[in-house]
Tab-separated table of C-alpha atoms in Angstrom:
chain	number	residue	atom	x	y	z
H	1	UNK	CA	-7.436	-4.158	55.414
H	2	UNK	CA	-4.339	-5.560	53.397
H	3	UNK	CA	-5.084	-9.191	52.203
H	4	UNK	CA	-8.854	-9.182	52.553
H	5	UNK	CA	-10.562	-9.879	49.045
H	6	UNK	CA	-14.646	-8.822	48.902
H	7	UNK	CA	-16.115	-11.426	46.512
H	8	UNK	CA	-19.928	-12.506	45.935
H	9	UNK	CA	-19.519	-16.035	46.967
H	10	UNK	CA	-15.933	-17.788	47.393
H	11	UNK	CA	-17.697	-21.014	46.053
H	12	UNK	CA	-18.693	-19.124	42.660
H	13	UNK	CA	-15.372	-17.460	42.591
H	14	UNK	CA	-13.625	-21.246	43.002
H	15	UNK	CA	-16.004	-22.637	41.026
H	16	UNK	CA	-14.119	-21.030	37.784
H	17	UNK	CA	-10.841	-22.359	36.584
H	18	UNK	CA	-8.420	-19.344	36.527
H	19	UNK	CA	-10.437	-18.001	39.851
H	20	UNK	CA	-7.082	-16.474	40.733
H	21	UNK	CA	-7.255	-13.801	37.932
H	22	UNK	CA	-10.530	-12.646	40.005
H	23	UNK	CA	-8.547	-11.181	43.166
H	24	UNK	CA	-7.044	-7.844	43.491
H	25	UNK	CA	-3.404	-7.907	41.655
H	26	UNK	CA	-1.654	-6.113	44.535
H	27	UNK	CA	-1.986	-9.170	47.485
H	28	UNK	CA	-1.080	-12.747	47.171
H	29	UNK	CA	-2.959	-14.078	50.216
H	30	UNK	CA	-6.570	-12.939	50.073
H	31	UNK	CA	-9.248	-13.646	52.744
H	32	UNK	CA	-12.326	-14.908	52.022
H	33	UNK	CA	-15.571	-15.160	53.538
H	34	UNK	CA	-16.100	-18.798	55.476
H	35	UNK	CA	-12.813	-19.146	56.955
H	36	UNK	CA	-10.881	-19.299	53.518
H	37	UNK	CA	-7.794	-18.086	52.531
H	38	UNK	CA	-6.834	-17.843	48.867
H	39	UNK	CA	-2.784	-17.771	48.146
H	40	UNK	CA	-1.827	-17.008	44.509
H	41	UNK	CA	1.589	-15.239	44.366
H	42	UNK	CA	4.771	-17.790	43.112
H	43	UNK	CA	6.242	-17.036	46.409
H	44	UNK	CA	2.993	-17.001	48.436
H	45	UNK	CA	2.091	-20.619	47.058
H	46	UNK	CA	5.127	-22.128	47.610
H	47	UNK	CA	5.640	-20.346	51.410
H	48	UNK	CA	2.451	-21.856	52.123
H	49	UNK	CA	2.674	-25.666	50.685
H	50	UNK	CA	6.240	-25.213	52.586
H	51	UNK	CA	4.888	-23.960	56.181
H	52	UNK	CA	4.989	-26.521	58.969
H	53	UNK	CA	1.681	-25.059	60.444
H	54	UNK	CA	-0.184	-25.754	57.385
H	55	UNK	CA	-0.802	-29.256	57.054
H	56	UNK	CA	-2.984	-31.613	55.131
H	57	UNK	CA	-4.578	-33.480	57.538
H	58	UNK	CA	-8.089	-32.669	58.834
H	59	UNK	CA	-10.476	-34.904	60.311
H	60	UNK	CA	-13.715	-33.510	57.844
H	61	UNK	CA	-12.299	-33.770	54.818
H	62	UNK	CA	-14.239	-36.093	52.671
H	63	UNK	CA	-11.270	-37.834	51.631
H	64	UNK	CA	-9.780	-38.951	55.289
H	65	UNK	CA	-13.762	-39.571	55.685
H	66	UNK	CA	-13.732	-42.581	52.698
H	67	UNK	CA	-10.037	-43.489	52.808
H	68	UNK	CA	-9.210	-43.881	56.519
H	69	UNK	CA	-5.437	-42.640	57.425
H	70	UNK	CA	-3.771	-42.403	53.816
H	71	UNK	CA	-0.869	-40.426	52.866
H	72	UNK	CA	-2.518	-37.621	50.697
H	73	UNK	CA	-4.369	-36.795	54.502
H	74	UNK	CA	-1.075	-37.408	56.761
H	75	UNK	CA	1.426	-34.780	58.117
H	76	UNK	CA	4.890	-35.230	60.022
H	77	UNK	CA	5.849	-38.974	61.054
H	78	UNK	CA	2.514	-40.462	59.483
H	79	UNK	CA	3.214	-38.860	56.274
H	80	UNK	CA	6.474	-39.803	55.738
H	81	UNK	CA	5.542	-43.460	56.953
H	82	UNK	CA	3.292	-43.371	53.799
H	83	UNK	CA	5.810	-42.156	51.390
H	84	UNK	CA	8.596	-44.628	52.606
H	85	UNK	CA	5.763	-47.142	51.251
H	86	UNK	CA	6.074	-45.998	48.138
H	87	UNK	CA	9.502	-44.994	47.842
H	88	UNK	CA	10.684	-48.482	46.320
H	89	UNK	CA	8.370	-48.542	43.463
H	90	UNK	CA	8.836	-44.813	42.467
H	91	UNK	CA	12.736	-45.401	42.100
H	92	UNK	CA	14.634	-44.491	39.430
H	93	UNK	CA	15.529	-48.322	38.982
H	94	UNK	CA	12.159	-49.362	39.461
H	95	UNK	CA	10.958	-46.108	36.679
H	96	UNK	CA	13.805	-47.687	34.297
H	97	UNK	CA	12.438	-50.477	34.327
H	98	UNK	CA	8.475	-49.703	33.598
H	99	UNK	CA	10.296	-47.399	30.707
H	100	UNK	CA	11.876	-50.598	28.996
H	101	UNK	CA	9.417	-53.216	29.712
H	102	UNK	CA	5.832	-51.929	30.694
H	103	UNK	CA	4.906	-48.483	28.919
H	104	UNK	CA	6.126	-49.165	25.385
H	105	UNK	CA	3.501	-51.648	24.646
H	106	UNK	CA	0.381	-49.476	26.104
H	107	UNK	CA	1.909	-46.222	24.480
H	108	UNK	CA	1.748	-48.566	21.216
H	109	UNK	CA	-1.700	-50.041	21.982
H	110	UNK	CA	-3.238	-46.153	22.377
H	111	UNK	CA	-1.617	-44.629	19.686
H	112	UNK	CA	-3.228	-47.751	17.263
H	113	UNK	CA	-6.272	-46.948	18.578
H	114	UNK	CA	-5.949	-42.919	17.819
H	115	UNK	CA	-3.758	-42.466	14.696
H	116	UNK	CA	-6.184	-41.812	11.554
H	117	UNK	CA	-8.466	-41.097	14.173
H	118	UNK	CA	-10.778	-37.697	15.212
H	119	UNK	CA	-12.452	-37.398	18.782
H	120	UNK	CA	-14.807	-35.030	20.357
H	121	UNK	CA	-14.131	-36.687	23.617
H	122	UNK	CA	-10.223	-37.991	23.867
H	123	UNK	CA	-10.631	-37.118	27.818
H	124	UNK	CA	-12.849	-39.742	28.781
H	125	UNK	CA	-12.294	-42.277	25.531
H	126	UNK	CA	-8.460	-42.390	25.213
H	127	UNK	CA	-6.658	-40.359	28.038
H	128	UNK	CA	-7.244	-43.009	30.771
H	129	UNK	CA	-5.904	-46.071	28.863
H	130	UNK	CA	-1.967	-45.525	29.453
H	131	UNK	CA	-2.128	-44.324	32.820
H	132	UNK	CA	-4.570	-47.365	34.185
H	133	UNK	CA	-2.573	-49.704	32.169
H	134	UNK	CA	0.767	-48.889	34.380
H	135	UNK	CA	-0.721	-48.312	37.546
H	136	UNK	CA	-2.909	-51.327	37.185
H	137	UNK	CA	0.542	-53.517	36.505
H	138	UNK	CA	1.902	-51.738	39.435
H	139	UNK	CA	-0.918	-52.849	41.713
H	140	UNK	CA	-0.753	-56.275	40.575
H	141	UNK	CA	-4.198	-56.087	38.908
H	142	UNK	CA	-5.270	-58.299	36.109
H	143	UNK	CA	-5.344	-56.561	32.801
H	144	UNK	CA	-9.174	-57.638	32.412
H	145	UNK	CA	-10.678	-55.182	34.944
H	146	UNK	CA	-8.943	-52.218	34.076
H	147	UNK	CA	-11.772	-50.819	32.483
H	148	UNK	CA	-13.984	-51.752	35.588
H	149	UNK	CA	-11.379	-50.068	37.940
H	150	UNK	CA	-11.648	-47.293	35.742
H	151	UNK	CA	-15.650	-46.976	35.852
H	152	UNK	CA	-14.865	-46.948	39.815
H	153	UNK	CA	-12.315	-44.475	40.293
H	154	UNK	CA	-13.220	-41.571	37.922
H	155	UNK	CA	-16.085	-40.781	40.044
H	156	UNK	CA	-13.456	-40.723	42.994
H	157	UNK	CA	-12.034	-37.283	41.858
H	158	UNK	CA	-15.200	-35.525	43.247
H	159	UNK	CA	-13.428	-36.537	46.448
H	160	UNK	CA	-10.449	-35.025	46.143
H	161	UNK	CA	-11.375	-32.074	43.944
H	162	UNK	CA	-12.541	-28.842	45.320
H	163	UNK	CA	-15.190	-27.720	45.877
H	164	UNK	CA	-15.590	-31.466	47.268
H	165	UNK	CA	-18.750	-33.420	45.910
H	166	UNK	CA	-19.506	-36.604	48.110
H	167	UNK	CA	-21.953	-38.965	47.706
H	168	UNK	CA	-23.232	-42.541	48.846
H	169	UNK	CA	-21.579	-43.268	45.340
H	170	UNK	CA	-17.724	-42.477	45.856
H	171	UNK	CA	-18.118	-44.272	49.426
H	172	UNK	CA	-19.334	-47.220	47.725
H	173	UNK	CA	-16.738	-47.064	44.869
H	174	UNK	CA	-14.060	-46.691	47.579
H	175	UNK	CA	-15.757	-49.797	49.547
H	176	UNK	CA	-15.696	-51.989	46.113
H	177	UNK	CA	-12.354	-50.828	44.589
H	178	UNK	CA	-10.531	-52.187	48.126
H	179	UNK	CA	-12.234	-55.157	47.611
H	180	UNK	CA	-11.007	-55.448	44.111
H	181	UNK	CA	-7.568	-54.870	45.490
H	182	UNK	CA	-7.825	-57.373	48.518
H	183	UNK	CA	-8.986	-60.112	45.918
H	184	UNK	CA	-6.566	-59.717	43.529
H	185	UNK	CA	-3.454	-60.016	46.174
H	186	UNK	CA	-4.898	-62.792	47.694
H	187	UNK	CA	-4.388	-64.251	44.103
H	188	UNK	CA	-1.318	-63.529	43.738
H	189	UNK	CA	-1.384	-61.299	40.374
H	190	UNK	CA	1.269	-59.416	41.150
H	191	UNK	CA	4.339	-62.004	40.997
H	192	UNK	CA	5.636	-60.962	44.371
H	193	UNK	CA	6.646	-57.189	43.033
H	194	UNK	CA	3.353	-55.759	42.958
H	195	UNK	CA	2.794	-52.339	44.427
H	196	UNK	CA	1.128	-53.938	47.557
H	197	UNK	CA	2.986	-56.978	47.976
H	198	UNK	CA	6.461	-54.494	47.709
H	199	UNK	CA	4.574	-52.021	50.504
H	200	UNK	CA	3.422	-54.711	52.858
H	201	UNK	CA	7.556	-55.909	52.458
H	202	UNK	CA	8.890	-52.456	52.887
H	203	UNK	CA	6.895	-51.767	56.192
H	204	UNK	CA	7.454	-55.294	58.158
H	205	UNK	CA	10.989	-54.634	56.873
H	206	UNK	CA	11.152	-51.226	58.178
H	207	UNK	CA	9.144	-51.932	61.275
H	208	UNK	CA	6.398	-48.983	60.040
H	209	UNK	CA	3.508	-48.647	62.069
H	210	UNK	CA	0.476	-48.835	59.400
H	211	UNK	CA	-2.310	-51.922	59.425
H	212	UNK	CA	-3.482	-53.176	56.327
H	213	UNK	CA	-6.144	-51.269	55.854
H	214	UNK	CA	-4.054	-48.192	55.754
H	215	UNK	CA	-1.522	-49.685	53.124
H	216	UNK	CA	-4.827	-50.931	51.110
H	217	UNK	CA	-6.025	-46.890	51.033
H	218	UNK	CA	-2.872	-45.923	49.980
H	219	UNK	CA	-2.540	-47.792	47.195
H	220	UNK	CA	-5.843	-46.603	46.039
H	221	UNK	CA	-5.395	-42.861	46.583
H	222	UNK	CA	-1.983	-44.097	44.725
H	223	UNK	CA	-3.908	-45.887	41.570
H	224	UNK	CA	-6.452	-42.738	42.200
H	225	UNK	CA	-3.892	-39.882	41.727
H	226	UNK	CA	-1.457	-41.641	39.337
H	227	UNK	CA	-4.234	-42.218	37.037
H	228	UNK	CA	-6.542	-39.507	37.160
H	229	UNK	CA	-4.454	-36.467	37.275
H	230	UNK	CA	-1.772	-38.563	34.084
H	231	UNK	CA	-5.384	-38.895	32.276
H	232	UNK	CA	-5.950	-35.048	32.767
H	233	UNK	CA	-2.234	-33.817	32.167
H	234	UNK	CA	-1.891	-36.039	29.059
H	235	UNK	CA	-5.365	-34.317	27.466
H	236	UNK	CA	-3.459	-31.037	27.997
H	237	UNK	CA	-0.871	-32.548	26.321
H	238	UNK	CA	-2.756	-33.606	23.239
H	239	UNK	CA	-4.252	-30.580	23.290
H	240	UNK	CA	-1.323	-28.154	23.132
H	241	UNK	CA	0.113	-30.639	20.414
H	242	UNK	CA	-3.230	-29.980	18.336
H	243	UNK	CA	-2.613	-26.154	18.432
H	244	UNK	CA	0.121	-26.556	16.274
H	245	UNK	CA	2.669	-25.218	19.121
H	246	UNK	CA	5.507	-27.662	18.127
H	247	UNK	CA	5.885	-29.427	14.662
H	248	UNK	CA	5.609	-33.295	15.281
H	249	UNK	CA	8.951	-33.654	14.105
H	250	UNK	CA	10.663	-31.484	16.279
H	251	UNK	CA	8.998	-33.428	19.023
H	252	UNK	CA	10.803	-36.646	17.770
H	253	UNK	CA	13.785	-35.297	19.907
H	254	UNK	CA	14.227	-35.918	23.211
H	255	UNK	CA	15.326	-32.697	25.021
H	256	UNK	CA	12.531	-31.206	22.464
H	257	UNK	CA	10.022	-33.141	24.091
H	258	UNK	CA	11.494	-32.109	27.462
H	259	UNK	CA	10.868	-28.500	27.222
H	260	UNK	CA	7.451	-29.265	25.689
H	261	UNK	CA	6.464	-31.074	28.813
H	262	UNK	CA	7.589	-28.871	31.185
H	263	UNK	CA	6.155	-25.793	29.627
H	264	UNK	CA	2.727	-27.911	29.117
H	265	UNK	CA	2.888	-28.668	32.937
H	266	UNK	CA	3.776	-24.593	33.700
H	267	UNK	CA	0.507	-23.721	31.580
H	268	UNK	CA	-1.391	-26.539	32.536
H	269	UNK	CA	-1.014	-28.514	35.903
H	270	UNK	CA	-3.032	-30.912	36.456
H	271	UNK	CA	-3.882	-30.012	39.887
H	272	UNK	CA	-4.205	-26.338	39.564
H	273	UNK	CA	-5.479	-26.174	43.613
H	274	UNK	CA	-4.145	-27.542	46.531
H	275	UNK	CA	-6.569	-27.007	49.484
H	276	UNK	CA	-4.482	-27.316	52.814
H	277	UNK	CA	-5.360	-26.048	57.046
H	278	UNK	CA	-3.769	-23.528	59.388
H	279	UNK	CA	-3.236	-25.678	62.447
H	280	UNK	CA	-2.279	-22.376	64.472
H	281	UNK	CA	-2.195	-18.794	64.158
H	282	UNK	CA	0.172	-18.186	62.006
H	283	UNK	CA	1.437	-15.207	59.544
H	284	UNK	CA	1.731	-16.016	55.479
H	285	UNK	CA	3.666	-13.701	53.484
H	286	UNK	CA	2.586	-10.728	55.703
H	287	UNK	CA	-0.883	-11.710	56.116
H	288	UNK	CA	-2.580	-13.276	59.825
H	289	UNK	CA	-4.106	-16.610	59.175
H	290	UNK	CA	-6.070	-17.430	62.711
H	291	UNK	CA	-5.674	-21.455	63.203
H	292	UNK	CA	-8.540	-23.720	61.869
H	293	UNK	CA	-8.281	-21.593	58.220
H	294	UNK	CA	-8.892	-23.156	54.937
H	295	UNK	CA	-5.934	-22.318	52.510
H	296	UNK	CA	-6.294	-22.526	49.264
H	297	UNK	CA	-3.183	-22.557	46.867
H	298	UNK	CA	-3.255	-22.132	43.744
H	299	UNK	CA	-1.085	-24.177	41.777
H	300	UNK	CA	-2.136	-22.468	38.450
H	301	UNK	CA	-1.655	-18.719	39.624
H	302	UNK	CA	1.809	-19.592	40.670
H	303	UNK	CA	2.774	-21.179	37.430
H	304	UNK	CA	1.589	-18.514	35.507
H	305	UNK	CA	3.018	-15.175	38.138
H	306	UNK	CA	4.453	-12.304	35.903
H	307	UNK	CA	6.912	-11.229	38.375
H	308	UNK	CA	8.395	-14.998	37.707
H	309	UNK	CA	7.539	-15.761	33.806
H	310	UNK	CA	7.286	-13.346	31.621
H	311	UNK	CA	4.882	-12.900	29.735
H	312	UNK	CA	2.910	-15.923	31.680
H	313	UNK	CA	0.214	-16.876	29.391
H	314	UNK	CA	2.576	-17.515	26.626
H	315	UNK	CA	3.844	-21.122	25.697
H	316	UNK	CA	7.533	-20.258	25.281
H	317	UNK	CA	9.532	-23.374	25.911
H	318	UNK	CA	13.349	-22.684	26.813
H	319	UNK	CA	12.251	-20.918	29.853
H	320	UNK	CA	14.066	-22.087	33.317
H	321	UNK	CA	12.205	-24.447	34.817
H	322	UNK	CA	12.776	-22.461	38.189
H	323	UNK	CA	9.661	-21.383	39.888
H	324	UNK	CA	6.977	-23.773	37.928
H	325	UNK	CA	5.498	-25.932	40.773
H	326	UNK	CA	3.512	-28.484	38.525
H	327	UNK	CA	3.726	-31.241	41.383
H	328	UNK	CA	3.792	-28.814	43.858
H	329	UNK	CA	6.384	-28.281	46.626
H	330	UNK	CA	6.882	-28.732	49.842
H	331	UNK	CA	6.845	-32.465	52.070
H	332	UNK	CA	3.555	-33.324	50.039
H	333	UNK	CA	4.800	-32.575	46.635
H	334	UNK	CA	4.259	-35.426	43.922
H	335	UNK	CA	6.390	-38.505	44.882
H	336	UNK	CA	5.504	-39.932	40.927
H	337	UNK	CA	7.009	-36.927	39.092
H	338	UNK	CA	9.419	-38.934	37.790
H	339	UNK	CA	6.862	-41.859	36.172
H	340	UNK	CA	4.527	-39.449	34.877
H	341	UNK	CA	7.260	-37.576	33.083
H	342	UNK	CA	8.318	-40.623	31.580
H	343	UNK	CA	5.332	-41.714	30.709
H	344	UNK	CA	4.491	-38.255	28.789
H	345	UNK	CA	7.681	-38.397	26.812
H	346	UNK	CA	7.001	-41.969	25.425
H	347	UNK	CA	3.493	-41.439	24.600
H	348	UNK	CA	4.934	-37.791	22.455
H	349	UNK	CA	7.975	-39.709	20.994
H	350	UNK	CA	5.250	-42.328	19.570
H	351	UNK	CA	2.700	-40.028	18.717
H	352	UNK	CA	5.413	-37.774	16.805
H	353	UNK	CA	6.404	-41.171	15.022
H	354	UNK	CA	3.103	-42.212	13.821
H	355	UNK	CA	0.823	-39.204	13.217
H	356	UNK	CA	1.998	-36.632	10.533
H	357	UNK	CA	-0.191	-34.265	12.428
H	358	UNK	CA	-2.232	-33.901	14.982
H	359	UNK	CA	-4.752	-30.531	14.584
H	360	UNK	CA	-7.428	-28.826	17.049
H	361	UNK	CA	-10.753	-29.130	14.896
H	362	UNK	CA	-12.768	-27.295	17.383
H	363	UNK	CA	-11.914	-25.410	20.305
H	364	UNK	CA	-14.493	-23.786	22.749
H	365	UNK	CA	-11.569	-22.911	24.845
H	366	UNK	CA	-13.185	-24.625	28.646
H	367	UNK	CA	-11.161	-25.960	31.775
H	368	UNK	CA	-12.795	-28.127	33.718
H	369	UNK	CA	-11.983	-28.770	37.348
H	370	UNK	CA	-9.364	-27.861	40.001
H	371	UNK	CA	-7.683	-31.241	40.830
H	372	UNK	CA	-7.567	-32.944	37.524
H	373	UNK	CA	-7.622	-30.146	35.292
H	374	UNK	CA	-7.372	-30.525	31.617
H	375	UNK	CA	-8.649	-28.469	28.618
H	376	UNK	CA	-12.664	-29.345	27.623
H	377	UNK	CA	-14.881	-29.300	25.085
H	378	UNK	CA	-12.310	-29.565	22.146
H	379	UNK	CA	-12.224	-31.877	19.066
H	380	UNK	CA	-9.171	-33.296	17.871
H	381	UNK	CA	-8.292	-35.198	15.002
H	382	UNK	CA	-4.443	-37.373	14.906
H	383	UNK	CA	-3.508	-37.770	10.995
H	384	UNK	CA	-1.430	-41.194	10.291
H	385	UNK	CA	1.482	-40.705	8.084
C-alpha cells in the first residue's frame, strides 16, 4: 500500500533525531503503527501544518492537561484570540525597542562571562541566560529569580516535546511558575508594559473572551517557548560558529550574519517536530488519514528535502530562503520570529567583536530532542582577542 511505512516500533524510530532519514525515500506521508502518521516531504510538511482539518488542539495532550486552554493547544477563533494577546508585544515597534534598550546589555553580560572561556556544557551553563533575561523583562519579572524560573521551566520541555514525558514534577512546576507570575503582577514589576499587564489591556480592550487563568498559561507557554527553544537554537548557533563555517570577521557584517542565521535555522530548527491531529477523514498529499490520527511533521526533513535544497546537508549560505520552515507555517507558525532573529544577530555581532575565535574542541556529533533541538555532547572553547 502507497504511504504505509513497516518500522519496529514508531517510538524507537521517533526516538532518534533525523528519524525521517529512516522511511522509504519514495513517500512523504508514511503510516505508522498506533494511529501515527509521519509527513516528511517540503511540500507534505507544509500541506499538513497548512490543512484546516489538522489542528492542534486535543483534549489528551499533556500540555492542554497542565496548561488549561493556551494558545500552543487552540485552533480557529480560540487561537487567534491567543495570538491577538500577544500581537502588541511581538511588534516591530515593540522588537525595536528590546533591540535598543533591553538585549544589548544581556548580550554584553553573556559574552563577559564566555570570552577566554572553554565549556563542555554551554547548553545548560550559558545558552539560557539571554533568552530568560528578555522574556523575564517582558513578563515583568524581577531580575533576581530568573535563575529560579529557569530551574522551573527547563523541566517543562518534557511537556511539549515528543515523545511526551509527564510527571507529578512538570505539573507542579507549572502550578509554582503561575504562582510566580501572579505574585509578581500583583507587585507591579512590570511598570504597566509588562507582557501580562499589556495582554490583560489588549483583551478588555478588544472585548476577548479569555479569564485570567487562560492569559496567565499563555504567558507561560510564552516565557516556556521563547526561552527554551532561543536556548536550543542559539547552542546550534555556537556550535556551527565553532566549526569554523564563517570567519568571525565576516560575521561582523550584518547581511553576513543574516544568511548565517537563516542557513543555521534550515540545518538546525529548533523544533525539528511538530506533532498535530486529523479532526476528520481527510486526504494529505495523496495519502487517507482516517480522523482521530496523530501527524507528525517533521520540521527537520522539510528543511533539509533534496528536491528543494540542493545538496541538503550542506551549510551553503546564499541559498533562497524559500522553502526553509524554521518556525513552521501555517496559522500556528512562530508569532516571535522576529525577536528571536534579533536576538541571534546581536548575540553574533558581539561575539564576532570580542572573541578572535571561537573553535569546536570536541565533537561527538549527538542531537538531542525533537522540540528544542540543539547539537550535544560538544566542547567549545571562545578565544578573547
Amino acid at each position: 500500500m502507497p504511504g504505509v511505512a513497516t518500522v519496529e516500533s514508531p517510538a524507537h524510530l521517533l526516538s532518534q533525531p533525523y528519524w525521517y532519514r529512516h522511511l522509504p525515500a519514495e513517500s512523504d506521508v508514511h503510516q505508522l503503527d498506533d494511529g501515527l502518521f509521519a509527513v516528511t516531504g517540503n511540500a507534505a510538511v507544509q500541506e499538513a501544518l497548512s490543512h484546516p482539518s489538522i489542528v492542534a488542539e486535543h483534549p489528551l495532550k499533556a500540555s492542554a492537561r497542565a496548561f488549561g486552554p493556551n494558545v500552543l493547544d487552540a485552533d480557529g477563533p480560540s487561537h487567534r484570540a491567543f495570538r491577538a494577546l500577544l500581537a502588541p508585544i511581538l511588534s516591530a515597534g515593540r522588537v525595536a525597542e528590546y533591540r535598543q534598550s533591553l538585549m544589548p546589555g544581556l548580550v554584553r553580560d553573556l559574552v563577559d562571562g564566555i570570552a577566554g572561556v572553554g565549556t563542555d556544557d554551554f547548553y545548560n551553563s550559558f545558552a539560557h541566560k539571554v533568552p530568560y533575561g528578555i522574556v523575564c523583562t517582558i513578563l515583568g519579572i524581577d531580575a533576581s529569580l530568573e535563575d529560579r524560573f529557569h530551574e522551573l521551566t527547563r523541566p517543562l520541555a518534557q511537556l511539549l516535546d515528543y515523545p511526551t514525558r509527564e510527571t507529578d514534577q512538570t505539573h507542579a512546576n507549572v502550578a509554582e511558575l503561575l504562582r510566580l507570575i501572579e505574585e509578581q503582577r500583583a507587585a507591579g514589576r512590570g511598570g504597566g508594559r509588562s507582557l501580562l499587564e499589556t495582554i490583560e489591556r489588549t483583551r478588555d480592550r478588544k472585548g476577548i473572551s479569555l479569564t485570567d487563568s487562560e492569559v496567565r498559561s499563555t504567558a507561560l507557554l510564552f516565557f516556556l517557548a521563547g526561552t527554551e527553544t532561543s536556548s536550543a537554537f542559539i547552542t546550534s548557533l555556537v556550535y556551527c560558529m565553532g566549526r569554523g563555517i564563517f570567519g568571525l570577521e565576516e560575521l561582523r557584517d550584518e547581511a553576513a550574519r543574516d544568511d548565517f542565521i537563516e542557513e543555521v535555522l534550515r540545518l538546525y530548527p529548533p523544533v525539528q517536530t511538530i506533532v498535530r491531529f486529523a479532526c476528520e477523514d481527510l486526504t494529505l498529499h495523496g495519502v487517507d488519514v482516517p480522523r482521530h490520527s496523530a501527524v507528525l511533521a517533521s520540521i527537520a526533513g522539510a528543511n533539509r528535502d533534496p528536491r528543494v535544497f540542493d545538496h541538503p546537508d550542506r551549510f551553503r549560505t546564499g541559498r533562497s530562503p524559500k522553502g526553509s520552515i524554521p518556525f513552521a507555517v501555517g496559522a500556528h507558525a512562530c508569532p516571535g520570529a522576529m525577536l528571536a532573529k534579533t536576538e541571534f544577530s546581536l548575540l553574533i555581532e558581539e561575539i564576532a567583536q570580542r572573541c578572535s575565535d571561537v573553535v569546536i574542541t570536541r565533537d561527538r556529533l549527538g542531537m538531542e530532542s525533537q522540540s528544542f533541538s540543539h547539537p550535544a555532547d560538544f566542547s567549545v572553547e571562545f578565544r578573547a582577542k
